[in-house]
Amino acid sequence: MHTFETLPFANSFAALPPLFYSAVQSTPLADPHLISFNADVAALIGLDPAQAQHVDVASYLSGNVSLPGAQPVAALYAGHQFGHYVQQLGDGRAMLLGELDNGWELQLKGAGPTPYSRGSDGRAVLRSTIREYLCSEAMHGLDIPTTRALSIVGSPQPVYREQVETAAVLTRVSQSFVRFGSFEVYFYRGQKDALRTLADYVIARHYPDLVDAADKYPRFLREVVINTARLMAHWQAVGFAHGVMNTDNMSILGLTLDYGPFGFLDTYDPGFICNHSDETGRYAFKQQPDIGAWNLTRLAQALTPLMEIDAAKEAIAIYPSAYATHYIDLMSAKLGLQPGKEAVPLVTALLEILHKNQLDYTIFFRALCNFDSTPDALNAPLRDLFVDRAGFDAWAADYRTHLAAQRSIDAVRAAAMKRVNPKYILRNHLAEIAIRKARDEADFSEVNRLHALLRRPFDEQPELHTYAAAPPDWASRISVSCSS
Ligand code: AMP
Ligand code: MG
């Protein structure tokens, strides 16, 4: 296990030609203090978790003092934002410190402006930093691919958004922060060599089996298509809306990346729009799988200088079936059924009655784990959630037939279902309570409590059972926008 001073930085991205990034330096923050430290992520990257007690921990993780061996760069990228191409984005407030010899990359988010800040301050507010820190841990706990977060460092330094807030720095960890937009920028500039260099770099690090293949670029695209389809299926199955699915927020590894105005479904509403800035609902919950496809088409287009058009088309053509297969397998598991297409009508019918009866998505599925499959069992705890009880009964009869056909045993199924249907999710109001305590009282205990809770979202944690409840009325008035 390493200390901050002995982290073995390799910095392969900074070894690429300077065209891909700008060397940067962080801008010191006033009086940084450690708010939260993720011991799991420290261990994951080979940093001794006891380094949380290092005298300079807040200085290092705010960027006030550079980590020995790090070579901070801000990466260049572009992207389609809400359907329109924006030619130069890039890390405007993130800096890649470098990657460690085990492949994990460290990034500071909010450590000051970079050449890609486009007039903004390069900072992140405490509020959005807490949201990303908690949600990335929650997603990992839910077995959904995601970037991770090592720490939050806060500061009294003011940051101006709709109101005055305070600054914080998030240390993010990922195998890669390369985005679809990282490729788009060179396509639109007509820089085919750069495109190839970046593709070769990503393939060598993340898809090493393809390095020597003659058709490595179409196969690489195909891998991205499959990983993205899998991610979209996970989001839809768990009820997560990302909120800003611009191509610059789409990870080349199919990770959940760049947490902004995300939201988990409370009541099941396919039209759910978590981002109040998304006026047309482009990124509404139900749109996500299609937007995933649209974004992949932008990536495929950006890669066309490296392959025949038909090869690119063929690679993205597998998306609908890859998505459908992953999704129905995940939903079958949520129902305690074996994977396969048989459950499609059952899932469709269920989502219809959940919507019609305005049921809480997470609470319903958790309650379903205890479904009694004996003929004539009323399943009152579930049935009573519905206004339309006859509707539930009809669905339950069909469900029972599926269970019988698979010779499902209630106790066995219940245990398996509780490993895929979370009891706890990061509901907006839970994040909001933690944020208000942190902001108004400098009390970070709620951040840390939620963090610990969401690491194990499938486990009963009786002392925190109220965290599994449906949101209070005031939750519907929480407004989450792109401002962060
Ligand atoms: P996002 O939608 O948050 O992923 O950000 C879109 C683009 O805006 C990215 O290039 C960010 O780096 C940049 N950006 C967002 N907020 C800031 C900020 N406060 N300062 C500088 N750049 C920012
Ligand atoms: Mg972004």
Short mmCIF file of C-alpha atoms and ligand atoms in Angstrom, two decimals:
data_model
loop_
_atom_site.label_atom_id
_atom_site.label_comp_id
_atom_site.label_asym_id
_atom_site.label_seq_id
_atom_site.Cartn_x
_atom_site.Cartn_y
_atom_site.Cartn_z
CA MET A 1 0.00 0.00 0.00
CA HIS A 2 1.32 3.41 -0.97
CA THR A 3 1.39 6.76 0.74
CA PHE A 4 0.52 9.93 -1.15
CA GLU A 5 4.25 10.47 -1.64
CA THR A 6 4.93 7.03 -3.12
CA LEU A 7 1.97 6.64 -5.50
CA PRO A 8 3.50 5.09 -8.63
CA PHE A 9 2.32 7.44 -11.38
CA ALA A 10 2.77 6.27 -14.97
CA ASN A 11 0.99 9.09 -16.87
CA SER A 12 0.49 7.46 -20.25
CA PHE A 13 -2.06 10.08 -21.35
CA ALA A 14 0.45 12.87 -20.74
CA ALA A 15 2.89 10.89 -22.89
CA LEU A 16 0.60 11.29 -25.92
CA PRO A 17 1.33 14.21 -28.26
CA PRO A 18 0.39 17.60 -26.73
CA LEU A 19 -2.47 17.89 -29.21
CA PHE A 20 -4.63 15.80 -26.88
CA TYR A 21 -4.42 17.93 -23.76
CA SER A 22 -3.03 20.99 -22.05
CA ALA A 23 -0.61 20.76 -19.16
CA VAL A 24 -2.27 22.52 -16.24
CA GLN A 25 -1.75 23.49 -12.64
CA SER A 26 -4.40 23.58 -10.00
CA THR A 27 -5.33 26.90 -8.42
CA PRO A 28 -5.07 26.78 -4.61
CA LEU A 29 -8.23 26.88 -2.56
CA ALA A 30 -8.55 28.68 0.77
CA ASP A 31 -8.43 26.54 3.94
CA PRO A 32 -9.18 23.13 2.44
CA HIS A 33 -10.51 20.47 4.80
CA LEU A 34 -11.26 16.82 4.25
CA ILE A 35 -14.99 16.10 4.26
CA SER A 36 -15.09 12.48 3.26
CA PHE A 37 -12.60 9.80 2.31
CA ASN A 38 -13.52 6.53 0.65
CA ALA A 39 -11.34 3.82 2.19
CA ASP A 40 -12.59 1.24 -0.35
CA VAL A 41 -11.44 3.33 -3.27
CA ALA A 42 -8.13 4.08 -1.58
CA ALA A 43 -7.52 0.34 -1.20
CA LEU A 44 -8.67 -0.24 -4.79
CA ILE A 45 -6.01 2.06 -6.20
CA GLY A 46 -3.32 0.88 -3.79
CA LEU A 47 -3.33 3.91 -1.50
CA ASP A 48 -3.13 3.07 2.19
CA PRO A 49 -6.56 3.97 3.62
CA ALA A 50 -4.75 5.30 6.71
CA GLN A 51 -3.59 8.17 4.48
CA ALA A 52 -6.92 9.77 5.37
CA GLN A 53 -5.08 10.88 8.52
CA HIS A 54 -2.08 12.31 6.64
CA VAL A 55 -1.43 15.90 7.76
CA ASP A 56 -1.47 17.05 4.15
CA VAL A 57 -4.47 15.02 2.99
CA ALA A 58 -6.63 18.08 2.30
CA SER A 59 -3.76 19.89 0.59
CA TYR A 60 -3.08 16.97 -1.71
CA LEU A 61 -6.70 16.23 -2.52
CA SER A 62 -7.59 19.86 -3.19
CA GLY A 63 -4.67 20.25 -5.54
CA ASN A 64 -3.08 22.87 -3.27
CA VAL A 65 0.02 20.69 -3.05
CA SER A 66 0.92 18.50 -6.04
CA LEU A 67 1.24 14.79 -5.60
CA PRO A 68 4.81 13.68 -6.34
CA GLY A 69 4.95 12.09 -9.77
CA ALA A 70 1.64 13.48 -11.00
CA GLN A 71 1.64 15.32 -14.30
CA PRO A 72 -1.66 17.23 -14.37
CA VAL A 73 -3.32 17.66 -17.74
CA ALA A 74 -6.73 18.80 -18.92
CA ALA A 75 -7.94 16.63 -21.80
CA LEU A 76 -9.37 18.10 -24.98
CA TYR A 77 -12.73 16.87 -26.18
CA ALA A 78 -15.81 18.09 -28.00
CA GLY A 79 -19.32 16.72 -28.06
CA HIS A 80 -22.95 16.89 -29.03
CA GLN A 81 -24.80 18.82 -26.35
CA PHE A 82 -28.58 18.46 -26.50
CA GLY A 83 -28.25 17.37 -30.11
CA HIS A 84 -25.88 20.11 -31.31
CA TYR A 85 -22.20 19.78 -31.99
CA VAL A 86 -19.98 21.94 -29.78
CA GLN A 87 -16.48 21.99 -31.19
CA GLN A 88 -14.36 22.61 -28.14
CA LEU A 89 -15.24 21.47 -24.66
CA GLY A 90 -12.53 19.63 -22.77
CA ASP A 91 -11.82 19.34 -19.07
CA GLY A 92 -12.92 22.79 -17.99
CA ARG A 93 -12.71 22.02 -14.31
CA ALA A 94 -11.22 18.58 -14.16
CA MET A 95 -7.57 17.69 -14.30
CA LEU A 96 -6.11 14.28 -14.81
CA LEU A 97 -3.26 13.83 -12.33
CA GLY A 98 -2.13 10.73 -14.19
CA GLU A 99 -2.64 7.01 -13.98
CA LEU A 100 -1.05 4.68 -11.49
CA ASP A 101 0.93 1.63 -12.53
CA ASN A 102 -2.18 -0.49 -11.83
CA GLY A 103 -4.15 1.44 -14.45
CA TRP A 104 -6.31 3.58 -12.16
CA GLU A 105 -6.48 7.22 -13.19
CA LEU A 106 -6.90 10.03 -10.67
CA GLN A 107 -8.66 13.22 -11.52
CA LEU A 108 -9.38 16.34 -9.48
CA LYS A 109 -12.72 17.96 -10.27
CA GLY A 110 -13.05 21.58 -9.22
CA ALA A 111 -9.36 22.40 -8.76
CA GLY A 112 -9.47 25.56 -10.85
CA PRO A 113 -9.67 26.76 -14.44
CA THR A 114 -7.99 25.17 -17.44
CA PRO A 115 -7.61 26.33 -21.06
CA TYR A 116 -11.00 24.66 -21.69
CA SER A 117 -12.94 26.52 -19.01
CA ARG A 118 -14.56 28.87 -21.56
CA GLY A 119 -14.75 31.74 -19.09
CA SER A 120 -16.11 29.67 -16.21
CA ASP A 121 -14.39 29.39 -12.86
CA GLY A 122 -13.14 25.81 -12.97
CA ARG A 123 -14.74 25.15 -9.63
CA ALA A 124 -17.34 22.72 -8.34
CA VAL A 125 -19.74 23.57 -5.55
CA LEU A 126 -20.00 21.46 -2.42
CA ARG A 127 -23.60 20.50 -3.34
CA SER A 128 -22.73 18.90 -6.67
CA THR A 129 -19.60 17.32 -5.28
CA ILE A 130 -21.60 15.56 -2.57
CA ARG A 131 -24.10 14.36 -5.19
CA GLU A 132 -21.39 12.87 -7.41
CA TYR A 133 -19.51 11.35 -4.47
CA LEU A 134 -22.62 9.65 -3.11
CA CYS A 135 -24.09 8.58 -6.41
CA SER A 136 -20.93 7.07 -7.81
CA GLU A 137 -20.64 4.99 -4.64
CA ALA A 138 -24.33 4.09 -4.84
CA MET A 139 -23.98 2.95 -8.46
CA HIS A 140 -20.98 0.84 -7.60
CA GLY A 141 -22.95 -0.69 -4.73
CA LEU A 142 -25.72 -1.47 -7.23
CA ASP A 143 -23.21 -3.28 -9.49
CA ILE A 144 -23.58 -0.65 -12.21
CA PRO A 145 -20.43 0.38 -14.09
CA THR A 146 -19.29 3.81 -12.93
CA THR A 147 -16.38 6.08 -12.23
CA ARG A 148 -15.50 6.09 -8.53
CA ALA A 149 -14.71 8.82 -6.04
CA LEU A 150 -11.92 8.87 -3.47
CA SER A 151 -12.67 12.01 -1.53
CA ILE A 152 -14.35 15.32 -1.06
CA VAL A 153 -12.35 18.29 0.16
CA GLY A 154 -14.31 21.41 1.10
CA SER A 155 -13.32 25.03 1.45
CA PRO A 156 -14.98 28.22 2.68
CA GLN A 157 -14.06 29.86 -0.63
CA PRO A 158 -17.18 31.31 -2.26
CA VAL A 159 -18.34 30.13 -5.67
CA TYR A 160 -20.99 32.05 -7.59
CA ARG A 161 -23.86 30.09 -9.13
CA GLU A 162 -27.56 31.06 -8.90
CA GLN A 163 -26.60 31.88 -5.33
CA VAL A 164 -23.30 32.05 -3.50
CA GLU A 165 -22.11 28.60 -2.54
CA THR A 166 -18.77 27.21 -1.40
CA ALA A 167 -16.14 25.33 -3.34
CA ALA A 168 -15.16 21.70 -3.05
CA VAL A 169 -12.89 19.32 -4.93
CA LEU A 170 -13.83 15.77 -5.78
CA THR A 171 -11.10 13.24 -6.48
CA ARG A 172 -12.41 10.87 -9.10
CA VAL A 173 -10.98 7.52 -10.03
CA SER A 174 -11.52 5.58 -13.23
CA GLN A 175 -9.74 3.27 -15.63
CA SER A 176 -10.38 5.96 -18.23
CA PHE A 177 -12.05 9.33 -18.57
CA VAL A 178 -12.04 9.19 -22.39
CA ARG A 179 -15.43 10.10 -23.83
CA PHE A 180 -17.19 9.73 -27.17
CA GLY A 181 -16.49 13.45 -27.59
CA SER A 182 -12.75 12.80 -27.23
CA PHE A 183 -12.97 11.18 -30.70
CA GLU A 184 -15.46 13.58 -32.21
CA VAL A 185 -13.13 16.55 -31.86
CA TYR A 186 -10.52 15.05 -34.24
CA PHE A 187 -13.13 13.82 -36.70
CA TYR A 188 -14.63 17.29 -37.09
CA ARG A 189 -11.18 18.86 -37.35
CA GLY A 190 -10.26 16.35 -40.04
CA GLN A 191 -7.29 15.08 -37.98
CA LYS A 192 -7.26 11.45 -38.96
CA ASP A 193 -3.84 10.72 -37.46
CA ALA A 194 -4.91 12.03 -34.08
CA LEU A 195 -8.04 9.94 -34.28
CA ARG A 196 -5.97 6.85 -34.94
CA THR A 197 -3.49 7.66 -32.17
CA LEU A 198 -6.30 8.05 -29.66
CA ALA A 199 -8.07 4.89 -30.83
CA ASP A 200 -4.80 2.93 -30.63
CA TYR A 201 -4.15 4.31 -27.16
CA VAL A 202 -7.59 3.31 -25.88
CA ILE A 203 -7.44 -0.11 -27.57
CA ALA A 204 -3.98 -0.86 -26.17
CA ARG A 205 -5.01 0.02 -22.62
CA HIS A 206 -8.56 -1.27 -22.49
CA TYR A 207 -9.08 -3.74 -25.33
CA PRO A 208 -5.60 -5.33 -25.54
CA ASP A 209 -6.95 -8.45 -27.26
CA LEU A 210 -7.72 -6.31 -30.30
CA VAL A 211 -4.29 -4.71 -30.73
CA ASP A 212 -3.13 -7.05 -33.48
CA ALA A 213 -6.48 -7.63 -35.16
CA ALA A 214 -6.77 -6.45 -38.77
CA ASP A 215 -10.28 -5.20 -38.07
CA LYS A 216 -9.45 -3.70 -34.68
CA TYR A 217 -11.33 -0.42 -35.15
CA PRO A 218 -14.74 -1.93 -36.02
CA ARG A 219 -14.26 -4.45 -33.24
CA PHE A 220 -13.38 -1.68 -30.82
CA LEU A 221 -16.55 0.17 -31.83
CA ARG A 222 -18.51 -3.01 -31.34
CA GLU A 223 -17.16 -3.37 -27.79
CA VAL A 224 -18.20 0.20 -27.02
CA VAL A 225 -21.65 -0.51 -28.44
CA ILE A 226 -22.05 -3.58 -26.23
CA ASN A 227 -20.77 -1.82 -23.10
CA THR A 228 -23.03 1.16 -23.72
CA ALA A 229 -26.04 -1.11 -24.32
CA ARG A 230 -25.28 -2.87 -21.06
CA LEU A 231 -25.04 0.44 -19.20
CA MET A 232 -28.34 1.68 -20.62
CA ALA A 233 -29.99 -1.59 -19.60
CA HIS A 234 -28.67 -1.16 -16.06
CA TRP A 235 -29.94 2.41 -15.84
CA GLN A 236 -33.40 1.43 -17.08
CA ALA A 237 -33.63 -1.60 -14.82
CA VAL A 238 -32.63 0.26 -11.67
CA GLY A 239 -34.60 3.42 -12.53
CA PHE A 240 -31.72 5.87 -12.94
CA ALA A 241 -31.89 8.97 -15.12
CA HIS A 242 -28.54 10.57 -15.97
CA GLY A 243 -29.95 13.91 -17.01
CA VAL A 244 -27.24 15.14 -19.43
CA MET A 245 -26.48 12.39 -21.91
CA ASN A 246 -24.39 14.60 -24.15
CA THR A 247 -21.69 12.73 -26.06
CA ASP A 248 -19.03 14.42 -23.93
CA ASN A 249 -20.53 12.65 -20.91
CA MET A 250 -20.49 9.19 -22.53
CA SER A 251 -17.65 7.01 -21.33
CA ILE A 252 -15.71 4.99 -23.90
CA LEU A 253 -15.76 2.14 -21.34
CA GLY A 254 -19.52 2.27 -20.80
CA LEU A 255 -19.23 3.73 -17.30
CA THR A 256 -21.68 6.10 -15.69
CA LEU A 257 -19.73 9.36 -16.00
CA ASP A 258 -20.19 13.01 -15.03
CA TYR A 259 -22.91 13.04 -12.43
CA GLY A 260 -24.88 16.28 -12.67
CA PRO A 261 -28.65 16.62 -12.39
CA PHE A 262 -29.22 12.84 -12.23
CA GLY A 263 -32.19 11.33 -10.43
CA PHE A 264 -33.54 7.94 -9.41
CA LEU A 265 -37.19 7.23 -10.08
CA ASP A 266 -39.42 7.45 -7.06
CA THR A 267 -42.90 6.68 -8.49
CA TYR A 268 -42.60 4.87 -11.80
CA ASP A 269 -42.93 7.49 -14.53
CA PRO A 270 -41.31 6.73 -17.88
CA GLY A 271 -41.52 10.41 -18.80
CA PHE A 272 -39.45 11.43 -15.75
CA ILE A 273 -37.13 14.37 -16.48
CA CYS A 274 -34.61 14.83 -13.69
CA ASN A 275 -32.88 17.88 -15.14
CA HIS A 276 -34.94 21.05 -14.85
CA SER A 277 -32.84 22.63 -17.62
CA ASP A 278 -34.02 19.90 -20.06
CA GLU A 279 -37.12 21.66 -21.30
CA THR A 280 -37.96 19.34 -24.18
CA GLY A 281 -37.32 16.14 -22.24
CA ARG A 282 -34.60 15.03 -24.62
CA TYR A 283 -33.03 13.11 -21.74
CA ALA A 284 -36.23 11.89 -20.09
CA PHE A 285 -35.91 8.47 -18.45
CA LYS A 286 -37.63 6.54 -21.25
CA GLN A 287 -35.45 8.20 -23.92
CA GLN A 288 -32.17 6.95 -22.54
CA PRO A 289 -31.80 3.74 -24.54
CA ASP A 290 -32.53 5.60 -27.79
CA ILE A 291 -30.20 8.41 -26.85
CA GLY A 292 -27.55 5.80 -26.15
CA ALA A 293 -28.00 4.64 -29.76
CA TRP A 294 -27.96 8.20 -31.10
CA ASN A 295 -24.74 8.90 -29.22
CA LEU A 296 -23.16 5.70 -30.50
CA THR A 297 -24.01 6.79 -34.02
CA ARG A 298 -22.09 10.02 -33.37
CA LEU A 299 -19.13 7.96 -32.17
CA ALA A 300 -19.38 5.63 -35.16
CA GLN A 301 -19.41 8.62 -37.48
CA ALA A 302 -16.34 10.03 -35.75
CA LEU A 303 -14.53 6.72 -36.29
CA THR A 304 -15.43 6.39 -40.00
CA PRO A 305 -12.03 7.67 -41.15
CA LEU A 306 -10.62 4.48 -39.58
CA MET A 307 -13.04 1.98 -41.15
CA GLU A 308 -15.43 1.28 -43.99
CA ILE A 309 -18.83 2.89 -43.51
CA ASP A 310 -20.45 -0.54 -43.71
CA ALA A 311 -18.26 -1.84 -40.89
CA ALA A 312 -19.30 1.09 -38.70
CA LYS A 313 -22.95 0.50 -39.57
CA GLU A 314 -22.64 -3.18 -38.78
CA ALA A 315 -21.11 -2.43 -35.39
CA ILE A 316 -23.87 -0.10 -34.30
CA ALA A 317 -26.58 -2.34 -35.75
CA ILE A 318 -26.08 -4.75 -32.85
CA TYR A 319 -27.19 -2.15 -30.32
CA PRO A 320 -30.96 -2.80 -30.26
CA SER A 321 -30.60 -6.52 -29.64
CA ALA A 322 -27.68 -6.07 -27.20
CA TYR A 323 -29.76 -3.58 -25.23
CA ALA A 324 -32.93 -5.67 -25.34
CA THR A 325 -31.12 -8.80 -24.20
CA HIS A 326 -29.36 -7.11 -21.28
CA TYR A 327 -32.50 -5.32 -20.24
CA ILE A 328 -34.77 -8.32 -20.23
CA ASP A 329 -32.16 -10.39 -18.41
CA LEU A 330 -31.88 -7.74 -15.70
CA MET A 331 -35.65 -7.40 -15.44
CA SER A 332 -36.08 -11.18 -15.33
CA ALA A 333 -33.64 -11.28 -12.43
CA LYS A 334 -35.62 -8.53 -10.70
CA LEU A 335 -38.66 -10.79 -11.02
CA GLY A 336 -36.73 -13.82 -9.79
CA LEU A 337 -37.00 -15.49 -13.19
CA GLN A 338 -34.36 -17.10 -15.32
CA PRO A 339 -32.88 -14.91 -18.07
CA GLY A 340 -34.63 -14.97 -21.44
CA LYS A 341 -37.26 -13.32 -23.55
CA GLU A 342 -40.19 -15.16 -21.94
CA ALA A 343 -40.60 -12.38 -19.37
CA VAL A 344 -41.10 -9.57 -21.93
CA PRO A 345 -44.94 -9.47 -21.79
CA LEU A 346 -44.85 -9.82 -18.01
CA VAL A 347 -42.45 -6.89 -17.65
CA THR A 348 -44.42 -4.72 -20.09
CA ALA A 349 -47.66 -5.40 -18.23
CA LEU A 350 -46.02 -4.74 -14.88
CA LEU A 351 -44.56 -1.40 -15.93
CA GLU A 352 -48.00 -0.40 -17.18
CA ILE A 353 -49.70 -1.08 -13.87
CA LEU A 354 -46.85 0.50 -11.88
CA HIS A 355 -47.28 3.65 -13.96
CA LYS A 356 -51.06 3.64 -13.79
CA ASN A 357 -51.06 3.14 -10.03
CA GLN A 358 -48.14 5.54 -9.46
CA LEU A 359 -46.20 3.03 -7.45
CA ASP A 360 -42.74 3.63 -6.11
CA TYR A 361 -40.45 1.63 -8.41
CA THR A 362 -37.87 0.57 -5.82
CA ILE A 363 -40.32 -0.12 -3.02
CA PHE A 364 -42.48 -2.27 -5.29
CA PHE A 365 -39.65 -4.49 -6.47
CA ARG A 366 -38.28 -4.92 -2.96
CA ALA A 367 -41.73 -5.90 -1.72
CA LEU A 368 -42.11 -8.30 -4.65
CA CYS A 369 -39.17 -10.31 -3.30
CA ASN A 370 -41.57 -11.72 -0.68
CA PHE A 371 -44.24 -12.72 -3.18
CA ASP A 372 -46.14 -15.79 -2.04
CA SER A 373 -46.63 -18.06 -5.04
CA THR A 374 -49.11 -20.45 -3.42
CA PRO A 375 -52.33 -20.55 -5.46
CA ASP A 376 -54.96 -18.21 -3.98
CA ALA A 377 -52.42 -16.31 -1.82
CA LEU A 378 -53.64 -12.72 -1.73
CA ASN A 379 -50.22 -11.10 -1.30
CA ALA A 380 -51.89 -8.31 0.64
CA PRO A 381 -48.71 -6.28 1.38
CA LEU A 382 -48.18 -5.93 -2.37
CA ARG A 383 -51.79 -5.79 -3.41
CA ASP A 384 -52.52 -2.98 -0.98
CA LEU A 385 -50.00 -0.77 -2.75
CA PHE A 386 -52.33 -0.68 -5.76
CA VAL A 387 -55.43 1.41 -6.31
CA ASP A 388 -56.44 -0.99 -9.07
CA ARG A 389 -56.37 -4.26 -7.11
CA ALA A 390 -57.97 -6.29 -9.91
CA GLY A 391 -55.16 -5.12 -12.17
CA PHE A 392 -52.61 -6.41 -9.67
CA ASP A 393 -54.45 -9.72 -9.27
CA ALA A 394 -54.44 -10.31 -13.01
CA TRP A 395 -50.74 -9.59 -13.23
CA ALA A 396 -49.99 -11.71 -10.16
CA ALA A 397 -51.81 -14.67 -11.70
CA ASP A 398 -49.65 -14.42 -14.78
CA TYR A 399 -46.50 -14.03 -12.64
CA ARG A 400 -47.46 -17.12 -10.64
CA THR A 401 -47.76 -19.12 -13.87
CA HIS A 402 -44.22 -18.09 -14.87
CA LEU A 403 -42.89 -19.00 -11.43
CA ALA A 404 -44.60 -22.38 -11.54
CA ALA A 405 -43.25 -23.11 -15.00
CA GLN A 406 -39.73 -22.51 -13.66
CA ARG A 407 -40.43 -24.50 -10.48
CA SER A 408 -39.44 -21.45 -8.49
CA ILE A 409 -39.16 -21.93 -4.72
CA ASP A 410 -40.30 -18.87 -2.77
CA ALA A 411 -37.50 -18.73 -0.18
CA VAL A 412 -34.77 -19.36 -2.73
CA ARG A 413 -36.20 -16.80 -5.12
CA ALA A 414 -36.66 -14.21 -2.36
CA ALA A 415 -32.99 -14.43 -1.39
CA ALA A 416 -31.86 -14.10 -5.03
CA MET A 417 -34.23 -11.20 -5.69
CA LYS A 418 -32.96 -9.30 -2.67
CA ARG A 419 -29.52 -9.34 -4.22
CA VAL A 420 -30.76 -7.49 -7.31
CA ASN A 421 -33.64 -5.35 -6.02
CA PRO A 422 -32.10 -2.66 -3.82
CA LYS A 423 -33.66 -1.64 -0.58
CA TYR A 424 -31.82 1.69 -0.63
CA ILE A 425 -31.23 4.09 -3.49
CA LEU A 426 -29.93 7.67 -3.49
CA ARG A 427 -33.27 9.40 -3.59
CA ASN A 428 -33.07 13.11 -4.26
CA HIS A 429 -34.41 14.07 -0.87
CA LEU A 430 -31.78 11.95 0.91
CA ALA A 431 -29.00 13.71 -0.97
CA GLU A 432 -30.70 17.04 -0.28
CA ILE A 433 -30.82 16.45 3.50
CA ALA A 434 -27.12 15.56 3.51
CA ILE A 435 -26.30 18.62 1.40
CA ARG A 436 -28.24 21.02 3.65
CA LYS A 437 -26.56 19.68 6.80
CA ALA A 438 -23.16 19.97 5.18
CA ARG A 439 -23.80 23.44 3.78
CA ASP A 440 -25.70 25.04 6.64
CA GLU A 441 -24.17 23.37 9.68
CA ALA A 442 -20.79 22.11 8.41
CA ASP A 443 -22.07 18.74 9.60
CA PHE A 444 -20.86 16.00 7.26
CA SER A 445 -22.16 13.08 9.28
CA GLU A 446 -25.14 12.62 6.96
CA VAL A 447 -22.88 12.47 3.89
CA ASN A 448 -20.86 9.76 5.56
CA ARG A 449 -23.93 7.91 6.82
CA LEU A 450 -25.46 7.80 3.33
CA HIS A 451 -22.13 6.79 1.84
CA ALA A 452 -21.92 3.83 4.21
CA LEU A 453 -25.57 2.92 3.62
CA LEU A 454 -25.35 3.00 -0.16
CA ARG A 455 -22.26 0.81 -0.30
CA ARG A 456 -24.60 -2.04 0.61
CA PRO A 457 -27.92 -1.16 -0.99
CA PHE A 458 -29.20 -4.74 -1.05
CA ASP A 459 -28.63 -5.45 2.65
CA GLU A 460 -31.26 -4.84 5.29
CA GLN A 461 -29.87 -2.15 7.56
CA PRO A 462 -32.63 -2.00 10.17
CA GLU A 463 -31.24 1.02 12.04
CA LEU A 464 -31.61 3.01 8.79
CA HIS A 465 -34.87 1.55 7.51
CA THR A 466 -36.46 5.02 7.19
CA TYR A 467 -33.99 5.68 4.35
CA ALA A 468 -35.91 3.12 2.30
CA ALA A 469 -39.19 5.03 2.54
CA ALA A 470 -40.92 6.89 -0.29
CA PRO A 471 -40.00 10.59 -0.48
CA PRO A 472 -41.78 13.18 1.65
CA ASP A 473 -43.99 15.78 -0.08
CA TRP A 474 -41.33 18.48 -0.07
CA ALA A 475 -39.09 16.29 -2.25
CA SER A 476 -41.16 17.14 -5.33
CA ARG A 477 -40.06 20.76 -4.96
CA ILE A 478 -36.32 20.00 -5.13
CA SER A 479 -35.00 21.49 -8.34
CA VAL A 480 -31.94 19.96 -9.94
CA SER A 481 -30.39 21.68 -12.92
CA CYS A 482 -27.11 21.69 -14.86
CA SER A 483 -25.70 24.37 -12.56
CA SER A 484 -23.00 22.76 -10.47
P1 AMP B 1 -20.95 19.07 -17.85
O1 AMP B 1 -22.26 19.21 -18.56
O2 AMP B 1 -21.01 19.41 -16.38
O3 AMP B 1 -20.38 17.73 -18.05
O4 AMP B 1 -19.95 20.16 -18.45
C1 AMP B 1 -19.87 20.50 -19.81
C2 AMP B 1 -18.59 21.26 -20.08
O5 AMP B 1 -18.54 22.47 -19.31
C3 AMP B 1 -17.32 20.51 -19.76
O6 AMP B 1 -16.38 20.83 -20.73
C4 AMP B 1 -16.94 21.05 -18.41
O7 AMP B 1 -15.57 20.92 -18.17
C5 AMP B 1 -17.37 22.50 -18.52
N1 AMP B 1 -17.70 23.10 -17.22
C6 AMP B 1 -18.78 22.87 -16.45
N2 AMP B 1 -18.74 23.61 -15.33
C7 AMP B 1 -17.60 24.33 -15.38
C8 AMP B 1 -16.98 25.30 -14.51
N3 AMP B 1 -17.52 25.66 -13.35
N4 AMP B 1 -15.81 25.83 -14.91
C9 AMP B 1 -15.24 25.47 -16.07
N5 AMP B 1 -15.76 24.58 -16.92
C10 AMP B 1 -16.93 24.02 -16.59
MG MG B 2 -19.23 16.59 -18.62
#
